[in-house]
mmCIF file of N, CA and C in Angstrom:
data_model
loop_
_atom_site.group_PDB
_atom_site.id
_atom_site.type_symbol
_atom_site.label_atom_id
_atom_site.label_comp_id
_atom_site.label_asym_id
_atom_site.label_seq_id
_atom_site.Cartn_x
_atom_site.Cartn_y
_atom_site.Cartn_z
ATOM 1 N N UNK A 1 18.152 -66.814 241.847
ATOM 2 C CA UNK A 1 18.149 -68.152 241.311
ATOM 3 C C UNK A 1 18.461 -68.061 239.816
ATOM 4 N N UNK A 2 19.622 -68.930 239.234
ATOM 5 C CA UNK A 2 19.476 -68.675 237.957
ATOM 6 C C UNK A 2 19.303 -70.017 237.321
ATOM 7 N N UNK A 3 18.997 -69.886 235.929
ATOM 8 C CA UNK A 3 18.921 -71.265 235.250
ATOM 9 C C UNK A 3 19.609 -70.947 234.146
ATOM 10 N N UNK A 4 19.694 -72.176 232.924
ATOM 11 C CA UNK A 4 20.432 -72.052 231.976
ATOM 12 C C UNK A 4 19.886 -72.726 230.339
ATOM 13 N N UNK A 5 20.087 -71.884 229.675
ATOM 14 C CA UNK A 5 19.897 -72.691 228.490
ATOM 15 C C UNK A 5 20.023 -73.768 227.959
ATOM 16 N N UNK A 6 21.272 -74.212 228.309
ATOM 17 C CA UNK A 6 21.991 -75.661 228.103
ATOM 18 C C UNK A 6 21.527 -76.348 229.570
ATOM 19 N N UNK A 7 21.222 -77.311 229.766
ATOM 20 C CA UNK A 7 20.491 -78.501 231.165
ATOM 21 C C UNK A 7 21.490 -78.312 231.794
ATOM 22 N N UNK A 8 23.118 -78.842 230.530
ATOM 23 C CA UNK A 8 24.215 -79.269 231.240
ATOM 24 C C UNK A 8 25.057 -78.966 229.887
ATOM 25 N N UNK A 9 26.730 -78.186 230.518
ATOM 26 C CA UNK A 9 27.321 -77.377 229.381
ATOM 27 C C UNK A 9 27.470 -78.374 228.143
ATOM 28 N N UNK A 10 27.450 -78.300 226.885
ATOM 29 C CA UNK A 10 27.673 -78.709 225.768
ATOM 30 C C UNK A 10 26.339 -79.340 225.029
ATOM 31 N N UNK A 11 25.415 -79.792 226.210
ATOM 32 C CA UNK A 11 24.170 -80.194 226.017
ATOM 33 C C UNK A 11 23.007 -79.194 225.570
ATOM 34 N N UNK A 12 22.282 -79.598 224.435
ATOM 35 C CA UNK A 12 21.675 -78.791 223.840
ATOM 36 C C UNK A 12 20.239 -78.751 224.654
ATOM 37 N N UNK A 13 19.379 -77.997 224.790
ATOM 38 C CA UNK A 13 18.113 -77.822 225.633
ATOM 39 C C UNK A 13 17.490 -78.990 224.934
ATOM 40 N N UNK A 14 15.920 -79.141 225.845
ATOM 41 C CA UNK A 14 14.896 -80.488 225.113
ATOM 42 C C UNK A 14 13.928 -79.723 224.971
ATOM 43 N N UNK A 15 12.960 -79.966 224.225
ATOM 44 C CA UNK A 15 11.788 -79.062 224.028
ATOM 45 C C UNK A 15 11.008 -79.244 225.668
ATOM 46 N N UNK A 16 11.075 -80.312 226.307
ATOM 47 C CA UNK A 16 10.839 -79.788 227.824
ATOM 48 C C UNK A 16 11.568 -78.537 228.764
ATOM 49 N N UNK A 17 12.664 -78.774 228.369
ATOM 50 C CA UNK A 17 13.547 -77.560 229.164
ATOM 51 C C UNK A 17 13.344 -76.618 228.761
ATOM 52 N N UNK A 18 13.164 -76.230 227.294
ATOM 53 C CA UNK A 18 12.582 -74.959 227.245
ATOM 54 C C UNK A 18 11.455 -74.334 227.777
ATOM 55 N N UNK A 19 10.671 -75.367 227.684
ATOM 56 C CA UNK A 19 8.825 -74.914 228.394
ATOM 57 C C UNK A 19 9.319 -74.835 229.653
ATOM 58 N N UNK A 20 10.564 -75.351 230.319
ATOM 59 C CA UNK A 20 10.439 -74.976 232.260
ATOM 60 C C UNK A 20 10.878 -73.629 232.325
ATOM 61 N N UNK A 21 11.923 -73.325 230.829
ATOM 62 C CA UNK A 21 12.686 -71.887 230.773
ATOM 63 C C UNK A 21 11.554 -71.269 230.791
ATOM 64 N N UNK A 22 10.632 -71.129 229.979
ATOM 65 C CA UNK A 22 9.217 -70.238 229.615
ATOM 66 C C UNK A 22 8.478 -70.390 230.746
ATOM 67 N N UNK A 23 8.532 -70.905 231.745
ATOM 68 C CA UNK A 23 7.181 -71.187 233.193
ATOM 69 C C UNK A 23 8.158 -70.517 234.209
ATOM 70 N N UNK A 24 9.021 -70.579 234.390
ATOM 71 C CA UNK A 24 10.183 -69.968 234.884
ATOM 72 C C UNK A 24 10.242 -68.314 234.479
ATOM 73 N N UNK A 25 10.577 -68.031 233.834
ATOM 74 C CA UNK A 25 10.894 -66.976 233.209
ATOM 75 C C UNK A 25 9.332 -66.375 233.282
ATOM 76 N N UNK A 26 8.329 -66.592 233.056
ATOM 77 C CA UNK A 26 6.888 -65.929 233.351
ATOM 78 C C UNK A 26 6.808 -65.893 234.836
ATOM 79 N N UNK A 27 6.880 -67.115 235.960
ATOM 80 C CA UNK A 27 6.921 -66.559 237.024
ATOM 81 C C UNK A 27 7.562 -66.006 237.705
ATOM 82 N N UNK A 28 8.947 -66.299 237.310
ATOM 83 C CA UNK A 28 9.497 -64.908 238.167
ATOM 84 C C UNK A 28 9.646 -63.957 237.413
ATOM 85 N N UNK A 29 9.393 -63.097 236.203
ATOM 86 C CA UNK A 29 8.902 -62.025 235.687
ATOM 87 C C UNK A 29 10.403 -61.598 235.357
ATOM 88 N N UNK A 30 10.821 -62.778 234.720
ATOM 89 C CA UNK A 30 12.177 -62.292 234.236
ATOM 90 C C UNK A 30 12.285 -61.620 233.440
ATOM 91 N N UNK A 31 12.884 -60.278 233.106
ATOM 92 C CA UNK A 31 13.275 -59.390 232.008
ATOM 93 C C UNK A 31 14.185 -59.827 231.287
ATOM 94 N N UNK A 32 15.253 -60.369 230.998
ATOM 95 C CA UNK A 32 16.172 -60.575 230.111
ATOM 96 C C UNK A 32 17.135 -62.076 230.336
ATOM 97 N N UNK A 33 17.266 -62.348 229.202
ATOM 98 C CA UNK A 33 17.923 -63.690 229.293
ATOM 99 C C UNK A 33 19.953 -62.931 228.593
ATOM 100 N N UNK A 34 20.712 -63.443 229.664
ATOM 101 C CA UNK A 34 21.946 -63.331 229.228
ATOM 102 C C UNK A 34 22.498 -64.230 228.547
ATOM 103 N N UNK A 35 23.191 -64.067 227.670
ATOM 104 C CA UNK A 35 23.622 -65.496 226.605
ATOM 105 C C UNK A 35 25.115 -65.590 226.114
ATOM 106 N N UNK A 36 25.996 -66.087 226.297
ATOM 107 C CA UNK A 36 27.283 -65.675 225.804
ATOM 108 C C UNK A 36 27.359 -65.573 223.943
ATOM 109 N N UNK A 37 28.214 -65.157 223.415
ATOM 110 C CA UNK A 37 28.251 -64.860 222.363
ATOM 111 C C UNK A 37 28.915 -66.033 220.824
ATOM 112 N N UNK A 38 29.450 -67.201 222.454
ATOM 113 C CA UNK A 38 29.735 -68.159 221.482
ATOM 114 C C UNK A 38 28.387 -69.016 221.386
ATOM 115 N N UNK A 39 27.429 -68.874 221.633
ATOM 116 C CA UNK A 39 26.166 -70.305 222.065
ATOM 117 C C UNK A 39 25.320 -69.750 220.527
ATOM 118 N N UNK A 40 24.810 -70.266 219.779
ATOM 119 C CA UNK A 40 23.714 -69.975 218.678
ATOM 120 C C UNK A 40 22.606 -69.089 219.588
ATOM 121 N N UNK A 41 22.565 -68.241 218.963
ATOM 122 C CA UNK A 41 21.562 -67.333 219.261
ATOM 123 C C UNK A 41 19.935 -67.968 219.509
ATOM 124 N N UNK A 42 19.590 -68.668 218.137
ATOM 125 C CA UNK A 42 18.220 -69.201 217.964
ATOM 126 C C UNK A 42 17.965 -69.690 218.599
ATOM 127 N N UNK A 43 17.849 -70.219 219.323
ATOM 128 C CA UNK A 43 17.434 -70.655 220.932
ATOM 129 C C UNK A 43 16.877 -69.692 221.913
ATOM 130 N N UNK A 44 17.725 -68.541 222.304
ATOM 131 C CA UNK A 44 18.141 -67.600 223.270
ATOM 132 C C UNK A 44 16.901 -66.581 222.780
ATOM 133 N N UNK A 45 16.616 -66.275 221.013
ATOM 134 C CA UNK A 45 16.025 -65.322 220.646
ATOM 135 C C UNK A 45 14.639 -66.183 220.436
ATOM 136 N N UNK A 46 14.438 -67.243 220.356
ATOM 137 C CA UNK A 46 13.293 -68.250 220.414
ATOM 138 C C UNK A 46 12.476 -67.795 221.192
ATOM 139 N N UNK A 47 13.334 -68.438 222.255
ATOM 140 C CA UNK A 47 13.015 -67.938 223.974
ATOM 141 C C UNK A 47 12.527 -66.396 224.301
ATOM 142 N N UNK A 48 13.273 -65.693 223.891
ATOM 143 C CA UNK A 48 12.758 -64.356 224.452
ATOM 144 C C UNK A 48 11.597 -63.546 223.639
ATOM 145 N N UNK A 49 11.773 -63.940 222.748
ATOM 146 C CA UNK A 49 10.035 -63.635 221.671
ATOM 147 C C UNK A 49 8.976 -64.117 222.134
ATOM 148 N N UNK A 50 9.129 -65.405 222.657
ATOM 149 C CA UNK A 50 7.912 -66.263 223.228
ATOM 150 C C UNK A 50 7.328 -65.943 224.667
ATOM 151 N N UNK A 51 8.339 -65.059 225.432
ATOM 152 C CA UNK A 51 8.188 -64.488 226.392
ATOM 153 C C UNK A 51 8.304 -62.741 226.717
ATOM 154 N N UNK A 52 8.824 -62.134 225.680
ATOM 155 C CA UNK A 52 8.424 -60.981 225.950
ATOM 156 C C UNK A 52 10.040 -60.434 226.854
ATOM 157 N N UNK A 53 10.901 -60.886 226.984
ATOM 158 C CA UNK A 53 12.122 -60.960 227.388
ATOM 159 C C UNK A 53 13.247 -59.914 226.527
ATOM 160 N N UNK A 54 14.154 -59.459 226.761
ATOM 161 C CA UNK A 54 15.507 -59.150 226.098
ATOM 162 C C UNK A 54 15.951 -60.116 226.350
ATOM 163 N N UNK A 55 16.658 -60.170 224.676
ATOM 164 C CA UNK A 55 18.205 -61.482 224.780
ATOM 165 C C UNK A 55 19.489 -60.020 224.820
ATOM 166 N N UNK A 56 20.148 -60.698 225.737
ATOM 167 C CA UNK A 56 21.733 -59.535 225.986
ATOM 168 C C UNK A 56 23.028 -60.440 225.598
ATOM 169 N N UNK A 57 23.282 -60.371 224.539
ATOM 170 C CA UNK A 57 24.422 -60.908 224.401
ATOM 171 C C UNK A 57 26.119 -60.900 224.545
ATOM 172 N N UNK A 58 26.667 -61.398 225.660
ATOM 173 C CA UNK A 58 27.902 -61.079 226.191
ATOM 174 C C UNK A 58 29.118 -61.880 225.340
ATOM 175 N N UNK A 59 29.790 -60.399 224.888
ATOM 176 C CA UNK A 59 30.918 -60.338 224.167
ATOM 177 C C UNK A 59 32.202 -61.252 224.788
ATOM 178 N N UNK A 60 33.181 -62.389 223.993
ATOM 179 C CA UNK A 60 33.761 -62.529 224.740
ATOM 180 C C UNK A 60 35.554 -61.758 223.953
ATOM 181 N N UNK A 61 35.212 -61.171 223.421
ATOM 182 C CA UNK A 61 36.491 -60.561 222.639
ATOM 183 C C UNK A 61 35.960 -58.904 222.602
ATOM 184 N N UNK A 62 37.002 -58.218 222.039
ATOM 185 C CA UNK A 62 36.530 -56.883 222.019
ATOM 186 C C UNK A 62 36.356 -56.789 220.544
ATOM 187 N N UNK A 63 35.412 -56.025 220.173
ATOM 188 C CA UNK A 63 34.600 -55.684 219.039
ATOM 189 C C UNK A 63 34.038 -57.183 218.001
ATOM 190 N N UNK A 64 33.763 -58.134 218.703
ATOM 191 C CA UNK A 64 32.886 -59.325 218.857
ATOM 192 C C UNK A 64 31.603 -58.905 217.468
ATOM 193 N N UNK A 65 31.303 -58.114 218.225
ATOM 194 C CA UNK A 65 29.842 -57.437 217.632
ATOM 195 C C UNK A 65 29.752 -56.397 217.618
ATOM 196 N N UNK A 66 29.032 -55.867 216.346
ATOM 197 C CA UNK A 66 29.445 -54.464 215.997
ATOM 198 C C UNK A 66 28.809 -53.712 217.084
ATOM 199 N N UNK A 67 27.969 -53.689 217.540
ATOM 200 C CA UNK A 67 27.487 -52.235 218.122
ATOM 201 C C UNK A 67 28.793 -52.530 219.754
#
């Protein structure tokens, strides 16, 4: 099952959607949130601090990001 950061693409999360991301993400004992590399991070890294999560961020060019 997956869910998404954005409700709906271009749409920014609500401070409700995040708390379903965080009740979600605790019960099914999600390890890592994938995030593309064009979306603002602060959200994605919000999220995964508050839960104990990796944020993995997917490159969409080559050498995007340094490492």
């Amino acid at each position: 099952m997956e869910r998404f950061i954005e409700p709906k693409p271009g749409i920014p999360p609500t401070p409700k959607h995040i708390e379903e991301l965080r009740t979600f993400i605790r019960d099914k004992e999600v390890k890592a949130v994938v995030q593309s590399s064009y979306f603002s991070a602060s959200v994605g890294e919000e999220l995964t601090a508050s839960t104990g999560t990796r944020l993995l961020k997917l490159c969409q060019n080559v050498g995007e990001l340094p490492q």
